[in-house]
């Protein structure tokens, strides 16, 4: 595994962690809360955002306007069955999701969930580092690269690991602040 490969994979891990953070409620309406919702549409699970226009007319409402009016009920059912934790209301044309204010207890739960996602991201980055170091040591053992170059690459790899771990920590701090802000 080359350093550029490792860095690219670490960047993707940070982006994945960011997407996981986006699915956590903060008390404000956000269309990204529905990113993981899959709707059984003509026999295949389809992401909700491919079936409907999702907008936030105000800070406490998500408005879902299906492109196909016939899919309104199956979208409503998919949201009800999902782990979003919101109750959809259907007026025949659009689906509204009202975001209730978060209780202090619920905010603490969401902060813990964000910390869990961040730790999963950090572990993934450390696993990438481990795999890359094994690759470097194998190259060194097979005499493909000299010992000092192997050590240099390992140092660079550690710096990359620290950089991307710090990015995840920044994202976590930002998300905790969002969740904690009333």
Coordinates of C-alpha atoms in Angstrom, one line a residue:
X1 CA 0.0 0.0 0.0
X2 CA 1.5 3.3 -1.1
X3 CA 1.3 6.5 1.1
X4 CA -1.0 8.1 -1.5
X5 CA -3.4 5.1 -1.3
X6 CA -3.4 5.2 2.5
X7 CA -4.1 9.0 2.5
X8 CA -6.9 8.6 0.0
X9 CA -8.5 5.8 2.1
X10 CA -8.1 7.9 5.2
X11 CA -9.8 10.8 3.5
X12 CA -12.7 8.5 2.5
X13 CA -13.0 7.4 6.2
X14 CA -13.3 11.0 7.4
X15 CA -16.0 11.6 4.7
X16 CA -17.8 8.5 5.8
X17 CA -17.7 9.6 9.5
X18 CA -19.1 13.0 8.4
X19 CA -22.0 11.3 6.7
X20 CA -22.6 9.3 9.8
X21 CA -22.7 12.5 11.9
X22 CA -25.2 14.0 9.4
X23 CA -27.7 11.4 10.3
X24 CA -27.8 12.4 14.0
X25 CA -30.5 14.8 14.9
X26 CA -29.5 18.2 16.3
X27 CA -32.9 19.7 17.0
X28 CA -32.9 21.6 13.7
X29 CA -34.5 20.2 10.6
X30 CA -32.1 18.9 8.0
X31 CA -32.7 16.8 4.9
X32 CA -29.6 14.7 5.7
X33 CA -31.5 13.1 8.5
X34 CA -33.3 11.0 5.8
X35 CA -30.2 9.9 4.0
X36 CA -30.4 6.3 5.3
X37 CA -34.1 5.9 4.6
X38 CA -34.8 3.3 1.9
X39 CA -38.2 3.0 0.3
X40 CA -39.4 -0.3 -1.2
X41 CA -40.2 1.2 -4.7
X42 CA -41.3 -1.3 -7.4
X43 CA -39.7 -4.2 -5.6
X44 CA -36.3 -2.6 -4.9
X45 CA -35.0 -0.6 -2.0
X46 CA -34.5 3.0 -3.3
X47 CA -33.0 6.0 -1.4
X48 CA -35.7 8.5 -0.4
X49 CA -33.8 11.4 -2.0
X50 CA -34.2 9.7 -5.4
X51 CA -38.0 9.5 -5.1
X52 CA -38.8 12.9 -3.6
X53 CA -37.7 16.5 -3.2
X54 CA -36.7 17.1 0.4
X55 CA -36.7 20.6 1.7
X56 CA -36.7 22.4 5.1
X57 CA -39.1 25.4 5.0
X58 CA -38.3 26.3 8.6
X59 CA -36.0 25.1 11.4
X60 CA -38.5 22.5 12.8
X61 CA -40.0 21.0 9.6
X62 CA -38.9 18.7 6.8
X63 CA -41.1 18.7 3.7
X64 CA -41.0 15.7 1.4
X65 CA -42.6 16.1 -2.0
X66 CA -42.7 12.9 -4.0
X67 CA -42.0 13.1 -7.7
X68 CA -44.7 10.3 -8.2
X69 CA -47.8 11.1 -6.1
X70 CA -48.6 7.4 -6.0
X71 CA -45.5 6.7 -3.9
X72 CA -46.7 9.0 -1.1
X73 CA -48.0 6.2 1.1
X74 CA -45.0 3.9 0.7
X75 CA -42.7 6.8 1.5
X76 CA -44.7 7.6 4.6
X77 CA -44.5 3.9 5.6
X78 CA -40.8 3.7 5.0
X79 CA -40.2 6.8 7.2
X80 CA -42.4 5.3 10.0
X81 CA -40.5 2.0 9.9
X82 CA -37.0 3.7 9.7
X83 CA -34.8 4.5 12.8
X84 CA -35.3 8.3 12.2
X85 CA -37.7 8.5 15.1
X86 CA -40.1 11.0 13.5
X87 CA -43.8 10.6 12.8
X88 CA -44.7 11.6 9.2
X89 CA -48.0 13.5 8.5
X90 CA -49.4 13.1 5.0
X91 CA -51.8 15.7 3.6
X92 CA -52.3 13.9 0.2
X93 CA -49.7 16.0 -1.6
X94 CA -46.7 16.2 0.7
X95 CA -45.3 14.6 3.8
X96 CA -44.3 16.8 6.7
X97 CA -41.9 15.8 9.5
X98 CA -42.0 18.0 12.6
X99 CA -38.7 18.0 14.5
X100 CA -39.5 18.2 18.2
X101 CA -37.0 20.0 20.4
X102 CA -34.5 17.6 22.0
X103 CA -34.6 16.9 25.7
X104 CA -31.3 17.1 27.7
X105 CA -31.4 13.4 28.1
X106 CA -31.8 12.8 24.3
X107 CA -29.0 15.3 23.6
X108 CA -26.7 13.3 25.8
X109 CA -27.6 10.1 23.9
X110 CA -26.9 11.8 20.6
X111 CA -23.5 13.1 21.9
X112 CA -22.6 9.5 22.9
X113 CA -23.7 8.3 19.4
X114 CA -21.5 10.9 17.8
X115 CA -18.6 9.8 20.0
X116 CA -19.2 6.2 18.9
X117 CA -19.1 7.2 15.2
X118 CA -15.9 9.2 15.8
X119 CA -14.3 6.2 17.5
X120 CA -15.2 3.9 14.6
X121 CA -13.6 6.4 12.2
X122 CA -10.4 6.6 14.3
X123 CA -10.2 2.8 14.5
X124 CA -10.7 2.6 10.7
X125 CA -7.8 5.1 10.2
X126 CA -5.6 3.1 12.6
X127 CA -6.4 -0.1 10.7
X128 CA -5.4 1.7 7.4
X129 CA -2.1 2.7 9.1
X130 CA -1.5 -0.9 10.3
X131 CA -2.1 -2.3 6.9
X132 CA 0.2 0.2 5.3
X133 CA 3.0 -0.4 7.8
X134 CA 2.7 -4.1 7.2
X135 CA 3.1 -3.5 3.5
X136 CA 6.2 -1.2 4.1
X137 CA 7.8 -3.9 6.4
X138 CA 7.1 -6.6 3.8
X139 CA 8.8 -4.4 1.1
X140 CA 11.8 -3.8 3.4
X141 CA 12.0 -7.6 4.2
X142 CA 12.0 -8.4 0.5
X143 CA 14.8 -5.8 0.0
X144 CA 12.5 -3.7 -2.3
X145 CA 13.3 -0.6 -0.3
X146 CA 16.1 0.3 2.1
X147 CA 15.7 0.4 5.9
X148 CA 16.0 4.2 6.2
X149 CA 13.3 4.7 3.5
X150 CA 11.0 2.3 5.2
X151 CA 11.4 4.2 8.5
X152 CA 10.8 7.5 6.6
X153 CA 7.6 6.2 5.1
X154 CA 6.4 4.9 8.5
X155 CA 7.0 8.4 9.9
X156 CA 5.1 10.0 7.1
X157 CA 2.3 7.5 7.6
X158 CA 2.1 8.3 11.3
X159 CA 1.8 12.0 10.4
X160 CA -1.0 11.2 8.0
X161 CA -2.7 9.2 10.7
X162 CA -2.4 12.0 13.2
X163 CA -3.7 14.5 10.7
X164 CA -6.9 12.5 9.8
X165 CA -7.5 11.5 13.4
X166 CA -7.4 15.2 14.3
X167 CA -9.9 15.9 11.5
X168 CA -12.3 13.4 13.0
X169 CA -11.9 15.0 16.4
X170 CA -12.7 18.4 14.9
X171 CA -15.8 17.0 13.3
X172 CA -16.8 15.4 16.6
X173 CA -16.3 18.7 18.5
X174 CA -18.4 20.6 15.9
X175 CA -21.2 18.0 16.0
X176 CA -21.2 17.9 19.9
X177 CA -21.6 21.7 19.8
X178 CA -24.5 21.5 17.3
X179 CA -26.2 18.8 19.4
X180 CA -25.7 20.7 22.7
X181 CA -26.9 24.1 21.4
X182 CA -30.5 24.6 22.3

